[in-house]
Short mmCIF file of C-alpha atoms in Angstrom, two decimals:
data_model
loop_
_atom_site.label_atom_id
_atom_site.label_comp_id
_atom_site.label_asym_id
_atom_site.label_seq_id
_atom_site.Cartn_x
_atom_site.Cartn_y
_atom_site.Cartn_z
CA MET A 505 12.90 11.96 35.66
CA PRO A 506 13.22 10.75 32.04
CA ARG A 507 12.36 13.31 29.41
CA GLY A 508 9.03 12.67 27.67
CA ARG A 509 8.58 12.78 23.93
CA SER A 510 7.76 16.09 22.33
CA ALA A 511 4.33 16.72 20.81
CA THR A 512 5.92 16.65 17.36
CA TYR A 513 7.79 13.36 17.84
CA ASP A 514 5.33 11.20 15.87
CA ASP A 515 5.00 13.83 13.14
CA GLN A 516 8.77 13.90 12.75
CA ARG A 517 8.91 10.11 12.52
CA GLU A 518 6.29 10.16 9.76
CA LEU A 519 8.23 12.82 7.87
CA ILE A 520 11.40 10.76 8.11
CA LEU A 521 9.59 7.66 6.85
CA ALA A 522 8.12 9.57 3.90
CA GLN A 523 11.52 10.98 2.91
CA ALA A 524 13.26 7.64 3.37
CA ALA A 525 10.60 5.86 1.29
CA GLN A 526 11.07 8.40 -1.48
CA LEU A 527 14.85 7.93 -1.46
CA PHE A 528 14.62 4.12 -1.31
CA ALA A 529 12.07 4.12 -4.15
CA ARG A 530 14.16 6.39 -6.39
CA ARG A 531 17.71 5.34 -5.56
CA GLY A 532 17.21 1.82 -4.22
CA TYR A 533 17.64 0.72 -0.62
CA PRO A 534 21.31 -0.42 -0.89
CA ALA A 535 22.37 2.83 -2.58
CA THR A 536 20.77 5.12 0.03
CA SER A 537 22.70 6.13 3.13
CA MET A 538 21.51 7.43 6.47
CA ASN A 539 23.40 10.64 5.67
CA GLN A 540 21.20 11.13 2.61
CA VAL A 541 18.05 10.48 4.63
CA ALA A 542 19.16 13.01 7.24
CA GLU A 543 19.89 15.61 4.55
CA ALA A 544 16.49 15.05 2.90
CA CYS A 545 14.82 15.63 6.29
CA ASN A 546 17.00 18.66 7.13
CA LEU A 547 18.22 16.84 10.21
CA SER A 548 21.65 16.06 11.58
CA LYS A 549 22.64 12.41 11.42
CA ALA A 550 22.67 12.31 15.24
CA THR A 551 19.08 13.59 15.36
CA LEU A 552 18.01 11.01 12.78
CA TYR A 553 19.43 8.24 14.97
CA HIS A 554 17.26 9.58 17.80
CA TYR A 555 14.23 8.46 15.78
CA TYR A 556 15.54 5.37 13.97
CA LYS A 557 18.52 3.34 15.08
CA ASP A 558 19.64 2.29 11.58
CA LYS A 559 18.62 2.02 7.94
CA SER A 560 17.08 -1.40 8.45
CA SER A 561 14.67 -0.03 11.06
CA LEU A 562 13.54 2.56 8.51
CA LEU A 563 12.87 -0.15 5.93
CA ILE A 564 10.97 -2.25 8.46
CA SER A 565 8.79 0.69 9.49
CA ILE A 566 8.01 1.69 5.89
CA ALA A 567 7.08 -1.85 4.85
CA GLU A 568 5.13 -2.74 8.01
CA THR A 569 3.20 0.53 8.10
CA HIS A 570 2.15 0.20 4.46
CA VAL A 571 1.17 -3.47 4.53
CA SER A 572 -0.64 -3.07 7.87
CA LYS A 573 -2.86 -0.39 6.34
CA LEU A 574 -3.70 -2.75 3.48
CA ALA A 575 -4.52 -5.59 5.89
CA ALA A 576 -6.70 -3.25 7.97
CA LEU A 577 -8.78 -2.10 5.00
CA VAL A 578 -9.32 -5.71 3.90
CA ALA A 579 -10.50 -6.64 7.40
CA GLU A 580 -12.80 -3.61 7.47
CA GLU A 581 -14.45 -4.45 4.15
CA GLU A 582 -14.81 -8.13 5.08
CA ALA A 583 -16.72 -7.09 8.21
CA SER A 584 -19.13 -4.88 6.25
CA THR A 585 -22.55 -5.90 4.93
CA GLN A 586 -22.30 -5.96 1.14
CA THR A 587 -23.05 -8.25 -1.75
CA ASP A 588 -20.13 -10.39 -2.88
CA GLU A 589 -19.57 -8.24 -5.97
CA GLU A 590 -19.81 -5.00 -4.02
CA ARG A 591 -17.23 -6.30 -1.56
CA LEU A 592 -14.70 -7.16 -4.25
CA ARG A 593 -15.27 -3.83 -5.99
CA ARG A 594 -14.70 -2.03 -2.68
CA PHE A 595 -11.53 -4.07 -2.10
CA ILE A 596 -10.21 -2.96 -5.48
CA TYR A 597 -11.27 0.66 -5.04
CA ARG A 598 -9.78 1.02 -1.58
CA ILE A 599 -6.48 -0.70 -2.28
CA VAL A 600 -5.97 1.38 -5.43
CA GLU A 601 -6.88 4.47 -3.41
CA GLU A 602 -4.32 3.52 -0.76
CA TYR A 603 -1.63 3.00 -3.40
CA ALA A 604 -2.35 6.46 -4.82
CA GLY A 605 -1.06 8.11 -1.66
CA ALA A 606 1.70 5.62 -0.94
CA GLN A 607 3.48 4.98 -4.21
CA ASP A 608 6.96 5.26 -2.69
CA ALA A 609 6.09 2.94 0.20
CA HIS A 610 4.50 0.49 -2.23
CA ARG A 611 7.59 0.42 -4.43
CA VAL A 612 9.72 -0.17 -1.32
CA LEU A 613 7.43 -3.00 -0.23
CA THR A 614 7.61 -4.53 -3.71
CA ASP A 615 11.36 -4.16 -4.26
CA ASP A 616 13.19 -3.94 -0.96
CA VAL A 617 11.65 -6.36 1.56
CA ARG A 618 14.21 -8.92 0.34
CA PHE A 619 16.91 -6.90 2.13
CA LEU A 620 15.36 -7.46 5.56
CA GLU A 621 16.54 -10.04 8.05
CA GLU A 622 14.53 -13.26 7.79
CA GLU A 623 12.42 -12.71 10.92
CA ASP A 624 11.46 -9.17 9.88
CA ARG A 625 10.86 -10.21 6.27
CA GLU A 626 8.55 -13.05 7.31
CA ARG A 627 6.54 -10.74 9.56
CA VAL A 628 5.94 -8.36 6.64
CA LEU A 629 5.20 -11.24 4.27
CA ASP A 630 2.69 -12.69 6.74
CA LYS A 631 0.77 -9.39 6.57
CA GLU A 632 0.91 -9.51 2.78
CA ARG A 633 -0.49 -13.03 2.89
CA GLU A 634 -3.40 -11.74 5.00
CA VAL A 635 -4.21 -9.22 2.28
CA VAL A 636 -4.00 -11.81 -0.49
CA ALA A 637 -6.12 -14.28 1.52
CA GLY A 638 -8.83 -11.66 2.03
CA PHE A 639 -8.96 -10.92 -1.68
CA ALA A 640 -8.95 -14.64 -2.48
CA ARG A 641 -11.98 -15.17 -0.23
CA ALA A 642 -13.79 -12.33 -2.02
CA VAL A 643 -12.90 -13.83 -5.41
CA SER A 644 -13.96 -17.32 -4.36
CA ALA A 645 -17.33 -16.00 -3.13
CA LEU A 646 -18.10 -14.93 -6.70
CA ARG A 647 -17.52 -18.45 -8.01
CA PRO A 648 -20.65 -20.38 -6.91
CA GLY A 649 -20.14 -24.00 -6.00
CA ALA A 650 -16.42 -23.54 -5.45
CA PRO A 651 -15.94 -23.04 -1.68
CA SER A 652 -12.52 -24.69 -1.89
CA ASP A 653 -11.69 -22.98 -5.14
CA ASP A 654 -8.21 -23.93 -6.34
CA LEU A 655 -8.30 -21.00 -8.75
CA ALA A 656 -9.08 -18.35 -6.13
CA LYS A 657 -5.39 -17.70 -5.33
CA PRO A 658 -4.19 -17.63 -8.97
CA LEU A 659 -7.08 -15.35 -9.94
CA THR A 660 -6.26 -13.09 -7.03
CA MET A 661 -2.62 -12.88 -8.09
CA LEU A 662 -3.71 -12.00 -11.63
CA LEU A 663 -5.83 -9.22 -10.12
CA PHE A 664 -2.87 -7.95 -8.11
CA GLY A 665 -0.82 -8.12 -11.29
CA MET A 666 -3.06 -5.39 -12.69
CA ILE A 667 -3.02 -3.32 -9.50
CA ASN A 668 0.48 -3.64 -8.08
CA TRP A 669 2.42 -2.24 -11.02
CA MET A 670 0.32 0.85 -11.72
CA PHE A 671 3.02 3.01 -10.19
CA THR A 672 5.30 2.14 -13.12
CA TRP A 673 3.08 3.78 -15.73
CA MET A 674 0.33 5.91 -14.18
CA LYS A 675 0.78 9.67 -13.93
CA PRO A 676 -0.92 10.99 -10.77
CA SER A 677 -1.60 14.29 -12.54
CA GLY A 678 -3.16 12.60 -15.58
CA LYS A 679 -6.87 12.58 -16.33
CA LEU A 680 -7.05 8.83 -15.70
CA ASP A 681 -6.09 8.90 -12.02
CA HIS A 682 -6.34 6.17 -9.40
CA ALA A 683 -9.98 6.93 -8.60
CA ALA A 684 -10.89 6.56 -12.28
CA ILE A 685 -8.82 3.43 -12.89
CA ALA A 686 -10.22 1.41 -9.93
CA PRO A 687 -13.67 0.74 -11.49
CA ILE A 688 -11.96 -0.05 -14.80
CA VAL A 689 -9.90 -2.73 -13.07
CA ALA A 690 -13.03 -4.10 -11.39
CA ASP A 691 -15.03 -4.13 -14.65
CA LEU A 692 -12.20 -5.83 -16.54
CA PHE A 693 -11.62 -8.45 -13.87
CA LEU A 694 -15.30 -9.22 -13.29
CA GLY A 695 -16.72 -8.92 -16.78
CA GLY A 696 -13.95 -8.91 -19.35
CA ILE A 697 -12.94 -6.18 -21.76
CA GLY A 698 -16.46 -5.77 -23.10
CA ALA A 699 -17.70 -4.78 -19.64
CA VAL A 700 -15.29 -1.87 -19.25
CA LYS A 701 -17.06 1.49 -19.24
CA SER A 702 -15.61 4.94 -19.79
CA PRO A 703 -15.10 6.67 -16.43
CA ASP A 704 -17.88 8.90 -15.10
CA TYR A 705 -15.54 11.52 -13.70
CA ALA A 706 -18.27 13.50 -11.94
CA ALA A 707 -19.51 10.39 -10.10
CA ILE A 708 -15.96 9.35 -9.24
CA LYS A 709 -15.21 12.79 -7.79
CA ALA A 710 -18.43 12.74 -5.75
CA GLU A 711 -17.64 9.26 -4.37
CA ALA A 712 -14.11 10.30 -3.45
CA GLU A 713 -15.39 13.41 -1.65
CA ALA A 714 -17.97 11.30 0.21
CA ASP A 715 -15.26 8.86 1.34
CA GLN A 716 -13.08 11.75 2.52
CA ALA A 717 -15.99 13.19 4.48
CA VAL A 718 -16.57 9.84 6.19
CA ALA A 719 -12.84 9.56 6.98
CA ARG A 720 -12.90 12.97 8.66
#
């Protein structure tokens, strides 16, 4: 009989992905070897190949896992009952929240998808397009009388321009963390610089704890 997977198999795969994402993000995908990934995971190279057949499969898994989570949260918020503004604010909050715990994976998605084979790259990019399309629909809904809004996509890309590059300057240990910056992004995008309010850190902490309780 074939041997079944151990109870820790999926946990080990996640650990490998996290370590590989960190190495790819810091060193770059081309400069990182499977030997280095194995060393970072305290595994032999042979054991690493038991989980992932090559470096490309690691990159595919990192990119697909990250972008699939983003697409799932967009679909979840689109299915909820909210006002148009509440929906866009929730989109912004949740995607910034997701980035907070996946900065390495996000950098890999941003920088390294170009190294994938065309079929794999297009599959990842299709998921990214789903995310952008969901945001564009939320943006368009806030522009009355513009159901076929030609500006929805450009406005969405401007919004992502604020969000996608936070990892280059934000310090996770700083006072202005991802939970605090999300409403600032929403205020700035929706109302301009005059609408931006100083963060209410107590309220932000309470909302984050409530979301964590729901997730559990």
